[in-house]
mmCIF file of C-alpha atoms in Angstrom:
data_model
loop_
_atom_site.group_PDB
_atom_site.id
_atom_site.type_symbol
_atom_site.label_atom_id
_atom_site.label_comp_id
_atom_site.label_asym_id
_atom_site.label_seq_id
_atom_site.Cartn_x
_atom_site.Cartn_y
_atom_site.Cartn_z
ATOM 1 C CA MET A 631 -0.008 0.101 -0.093
ATOM 2 C CA ASN A 632 2.874 2.381 0.851
ATOM 3 C CA ARG A 633 4.412 2.018 -2.797
ATOM 4 C CA THR A 634 0.923 2.611 -4.158
ATOM 5 C CA LEU A 635 0.668 5.766 -2.534
ATOM 6 C CA ILE A 636 4.379 6.757 -3.278
ATOM 7 C CA TYR A 637 3.609 6.166 -7.013
ATOM 8 C CA PHE A 638 0.438 8.249 -6.920
ATOM 9 C CA ALA A 639 2.553 10.927 -5.207
ATOM 10 C CA LEU A 640 4.930 10.753 -7.709
ATOM 11 C CA ALA A 641 2.567 10.909 -10.630
ATOM 12 C CA GLY A 642 1.058 13.819 -8.721
ATOM 13 C CA ILE A 643 4.294 15.695 -8.956
ATOM 14 C CA ALA A 644 5.103 15.055 -12.428
ATOM 15 C CA ILE A 645 1.657 16.163 -13.630
ATOM 16 C CA ILE A 646 1.886 19.305 -11.645
ATOM 17 C CA LEU A 647 5.533 19.747 -13.115
ATOM 18 C CA GLN A 648 4.296 18.808 -16.648
ATOM 19 C CA THR A 649 1.188 21.234 -16.409
ATOM 20 C CA VAL A 650 2.051 23.949 -14.134
ATOM 21 C CA LEU A 651 5.933 24.734 -13.685
ATOM 22 C CA LEU A 652 7.329 23.431 -17.143
ATOM 23 C CA PRO A 653 5.193 25.625 -19.275
ATOM 24 C CA LEU A 654 6.717 28.362 -17.292
ATOM 25 C CA VAL A 655 10.115 27.503 -18.011
ATOM 26 C CA LEU A 656 9.887 25.904 -21.513
ATOM 27 C CA THR A 657 8.124 28.126 -23.860
ATOM 28 C CA GLY A 658 6.353 26.673 -26.638
ATOM 29 C CA ASP A 659 4.656 23.131 -27.357
ATOM 30 C CA TYR A 660 7.431 20.995 -26.342
ATOM 31 C CA LYS A 661 7.827 19.470 -22.841
ATOM 32 C CA PRO A 662 9.191 16.598 -21.401
ATOM 33 C CA ASP A 663 6.762 13.967 -20.479
ATOM 34 C CA LEU A 664 7.569 12.864 -17.023
ATOM 35 C CA LEU A 665 4.540 10.580 -16.564
ATOM 36 C CA LEU A 666 5.875 8.490 -19.476
ATOM 37 C CA ILE A 667 9.132 8.024 -17.380
ATOM 38 C CA LEU A 668 7.253 6.742 -14.501
ATOM 39 C CA VAL A 669 5.372 4.436 -16.575
ATOM 40 C CA VAL A 670 8.255 2.730 -17.879
ATOM 41 C CA TYR A 671 9.623 2.240 -14.581
ATOM 42 C CA LEU A 672 6.483 0.811 -13.165
ATOM 43 C CA GLY A 673 6.340 -1.501 -16.323
ATOM 44 C CA LEU A 674 9.615 -2.718 -15.406
ATOM 45 C CA HIS A 675 8.964 -3.184 -11.928
ATOM 46 C CA GLU A 676 5.581 -3.863 -10.905
ATOM 47 C CA GLY A 677 3.165 -6.717 -11.884
ATOM 48 C CA PRO A 678 0.729 -6.532 -14.549
ATOM 49 C CA TRP A 679 -2.434 -6.060 -12.634
ATOM 50 C CA ARG A 680 -1.270 -3.952 -9.914
ATOM 51 C CA GLY A 681 0.756 -1.872 -12.097
ATOM 52 C CA GLY A 682 -1.815 -1.766 -14.896
ATOM 53 C CA SER A 683 -4.412 -0.620 -12.427
ATOM 54 C CA LEU A 684 -2.189 2.303 -11.328
ATOM 55 C CA VAL A 685 -1.125 3.543 -14.897
ATOM 56 C CA TYR A 686 -4.683 3.527 -16.011
ATOM 57 C CA LEU A 687 -5.936 5.550 -13.052
ATOM 58 C CA MET A 688 -2.658 7.839 -13.528
ATOM 59 C CA GLY A 689 -3.712 8.356 -16.988
ATOM 60 C CA TRP A 690 -7.472 9.054 -16.151
ATOM 61 C CA PHE A 691 -6.065 11.508 -13.703
ATOM 62 C CA TYR A 692 -4.073 13.272 -15.735
ATOM 63 C CA ASP A 693 -6.830 13.583 -18.361
ATOM 64 C CA GLY A 694 -8.912 15.202 -15.682
ATOM 65 C CA VAL A 695 -6.170 17.991 -14.949
ATOM 66 C CA ALA A 696 -4.831 18.355 -18.073
ATOM 67 C CA GLY A 697 -6.318 16.361 -20.946
ATOM 68 C CA ALA A 698 -8.707 17.443 -23.413
ATOM 69 C CA PHE A 699 -10.372 13.868 -24.210
ATOM 70 C CA PRO A 700 -11.138 11.657 -21.189
ATOM 71 C CA GLY A 701 -9.593 8.192 -21.154
ATOM 72 C CA LEU A 702 -6.868 9.111 -23.866
ATOM 73 C CA HIS A 703 -4.269 8.987 -21.600
ATOM 74 C CA GLY A 704 -5.374 5.978 -19.919
ATOM 75 C CA PHE A 705 -5.430 4.102 -23.179
ATOM 76 C CA VAL A 706 -2.039 5.190 -24.261
ATOM 77 C CA LEU A 707 -0.232 4.926 -20.773
ATOM 78 C CA LEU A 708 -1.904 1.530 -20.422
ATOM 79 C CA GLY A 709 -0.587 0.413 -23.878
ATOM 80 C CA ILE A 710 3.030 1.561 -23.130
ATOM 81 C CA PHE A 711 2.708 -0.193 -19.852
ATOM 82 C CA LEU A 712 1.519 -3.472 -21.398
ATOM 83 C CA ALA A 713 4.383 -3.190 -24.056
ATOM 84 C CA VAL A 714 7.134 -2.910 -21.231
ATOM 85 C CA ARG A 715 5.649 -5.642 -19.129
ATOM 86 C CA ALA A 716 5.896 -7.902 -22.465
ATOM 87 C CA ILE A 717 9.420 -7.567 -22.853
ATOM 88 C CA VAL A 718 10.282 -7.505 -18.964
ATOM 89 C CA THR A 719 11.044 -11.290 -18.605
ATOM 90 C CA ARG A 720 13.646 -11.279 -21.382
ATOM 91 C CA VAL A 721 15.962 -8.365 -20.422
ATOM 92 C CA ASN A 722 17.880 -7.148 -17.437
ATOM 93 C CA THR A 723 15.208 -4.621 -15.551
ATOM 94 C CA GLU A 724 18.124 -3.191 -13.629
ATOM 95 C CA SER A 725 19.769 -1.753 -16.620
ATOM 96 C CA SER A 726 20.124 1.904 -16.619
ATOM 97 C CA PRO A 727 20.302 2.021 -20.549
ATOM 98 C CA LEU A 728 17.499 -0.094 -20.885
ATOM 99 C CA LEU A 729 15.552 2.299 -19.321
ATOM 100 C CA LEU A 730 16.945 5.147 -21.244
ATOM 101 C CA LEU A 731 16.002 2.885 -24.428
ATOM 102 C CA LEU A 732 12.536 2.219 -23.385
ATOM 103 C CA VAL A 733 11.810 5.887 -22.801
ATOM 104 C CA LEU A 734 12.531 6.528 -26.280
ATOM 105 C CA ALA A 735 10.619 3.510 -27.274
ATOM 106 C CA GLY A 736 7.535 4.693 -25.122
ATOM 107 C CA THR A 737 8.038 8.018 -26.656
ATOM 108 C CA ILE A 738 7.251 6.690 -29.942
ATOM 109 C CA LEU A 739 4.608 4.284 -29.124
ATOM 110 C CA ASP A 740 2.875 7.314 -27.128
ATOM 111 C CA SER A 741 2.659 9.604 -30.317
ATOM 112 C CA PHE A 742 1.572 6.509 -32.268
ATOM 113 C CA LEU A 743 -1.183 5.560 -29.795
ATOM 114 C CA THR A 744 -2.213 9.053 -29.378
ATOM 115 C CA ALA A 745 -2.578 9.992 -33.149
ATOM 116 C CA PHE A 746 -4.382 6.462 -33.660
ATOM 117 C CA ALA A 747 -6.829 7.131 -31.129
ATOM 118 C CA LEU A 748 -7.514 10.597 -32.180
ATOM 119 C CA ASP A 749 -7.469 9.858 -35.729
ATOM 120 C CA PHE A 750 -9.632 6.899 -35.050
ATOM 121 C CA PHE A 751 -12.572 9.002 -33.535
ATOM 122 C CA SER A 752 -12.026 12.251 -35.259
ATOM 123 C CA ARG A 753 -11.605 11.829 -39.249
ATOM 124 C CA ALA A 754 -11.825 15.788 -39.561
ATOM 125 C CA ALA A 755 -8.254 16.274 -38.438
ATOM 126 C CA ARG A 756 -5.122 14.998 -39.530
ATOM 127 C CA ILE A 757 -3.171 14.327 -36.484
ATOM 128 C CA TRP A 758 -0.372 11.920 -38.031
ATOM 129 C CA PRO A 759 1.731 14.804 -39.497
ATOM 130 C CA GLN A 760 1.771 16.982 -36.505
ATOM 131 C CA MET A 761 2.557 14.129 -34.167
ATOM 132 C CA ALA A 762 5.760 13.049 -36.829
ATOM 133 C CA TRP A 763 6.699 16.816 -36.831
ATOM 134 C CA HIS A 764 6.849 16.893 -32.957
ATOM 135 C CA LEU A 765 8.458 13.365 -32.362
ATOM 136 C CA PRO A 766 12.320 13.870 -32.768
ATOM 137 C CA VAL A 767 12.157 17.087 -30.406
ATOM 138 C CA GLN A 768 9.856 14.966 -27.852
ATOM 139 C CA LEU A 769 12.362 12.093 -28.109
ATOM 140 C CA LEU A 770 15.257 14.359 -27.326
ATOM 141 C CA LEU A 771 13.281 15.967 -24.420
ATOM 142 C CA ASN A 772 12.050 12.437 -22.754
ATOM 143 C CA PHE A 773 15.554 11.160 -23.210
ATOM 144 C CA ILE A 774 17.348 14.175 -21.517
ATOM 145 C CA ALA A 775 14.837 14.138 -18.494
ATOM 146 C CA ALA A 776 14.983 10.587 -17.926
ATOM 147 C CA LEU A 777 18.910 10.928 -17.712
ATOM 148 C CA ILE A 778 18.548 13.572 -15.418
ATOM 149 C CA LEU A 779 15.991 11.991 -13.021
ATOM 150 C CA LEU A 780 18.038 8.876 -13.334
ATOM 151 C CA ARG A 781 21.169 10.849 -11.981
ATOM 152 C CA ILE A 782 19.034 12.664 -9.291
ATOM 153 C CA THR A 783 17.557 9.422 -7.974
ATOM 154 C CA VAL A 784 20.748 7.448 -7.745
ATOM 155 C CA TRP A 785 22.496 10.728 -6.085
ATOM 156 C CA LEU A 786 19.229 10.583 -3.672
ATOM 157 C CA GLN A 787 19.774 6.861 -2.923
ATOM 158 C CA ARG A 788 23.289 7.117 -2.036
ATOM 159 C CA THR A 789 22.886 10.579 -0.154
ATOM 160 C CA PHE A 790 19.966 9.651 2.045
ATOM 161 C CA MET A 791 19.090 5.795 1.831
ATOM 162 C CA PRO A 792 22.267 4.207 1.105
ATOM 163 C CA ARG A 793 21.278 0.712 2.283
ATOM 164 C CA LYS A 794 17.722 1.020 1.175
ATOM 165 C CA LYS A 795 16.931 -1.004 -2.029
ATOM 166 C CA LEU A 796 14.859 0.863 -4.698
ATOM 167 C CA PRO A 797 13.571 -1.484 -7.362
ATOM 168 C CA GLY A 798 15.828 -1.327 -10.250
ATOM 169 C CA LEU A 799 18.479 0.952 -8.594
ATOM 170 C CA ARG A 800 19.856 -2.167 -6.621
ATOM 171 C CA LYS A 801 22.859 -3.094 -8.897
ATOM 172 C CA LEU A 802 24.376 0.144 -9.458
ATOM 173 C CA ASP A 803 27.261 0.174 -12.208
ATOM 174 C CA SER A 804 30.550 1.782 -11.560
ATOM 175 C CA ARG A 805 29.794 4.949 -13.139
ATOM 176 C CA TYR A 806 27.699 6.133 -9.966
ATOM 177 C CA GLU A 807 29.949 4.462 -7.265
ATOM 178 C CA SER A 808 31.590 7.547 -5.277
#
């Protein structure tokens, strides 16, 4: 239960950062998707039922705060979560490069699923060209955000919880040793 509350608190912080604080710092349409990074992490370290329920509720919460189409982010984030869960038994889930690679793949899947859902329900608008145009910058922003969050998390773990075992950060490689 505590982990569930922590995940919801992290999702709330990510949503507030994405919708309130980052638009003040970064002008334009491009913002890193912090909730996507959390969804990829949940996909690597939570079970399908518990993690899927969490991700779906987080998507609905995100739609309630900043979405124009109810359920869109619930559908998209659940699709990303299930795609990550599909490969989790075949990979080393504690690999930092894997997390970064899955954030990039999740960004592409996010764009694809969002464009598919919007195009499927609205034939009037052409969503695909707009999504393709924004994809390279979104990939770069999400990659940089995931890298920064990974570094900050490892630093916080080493500084404040040196003996605490966080899922996915138990086996730190030599780059993070002090």
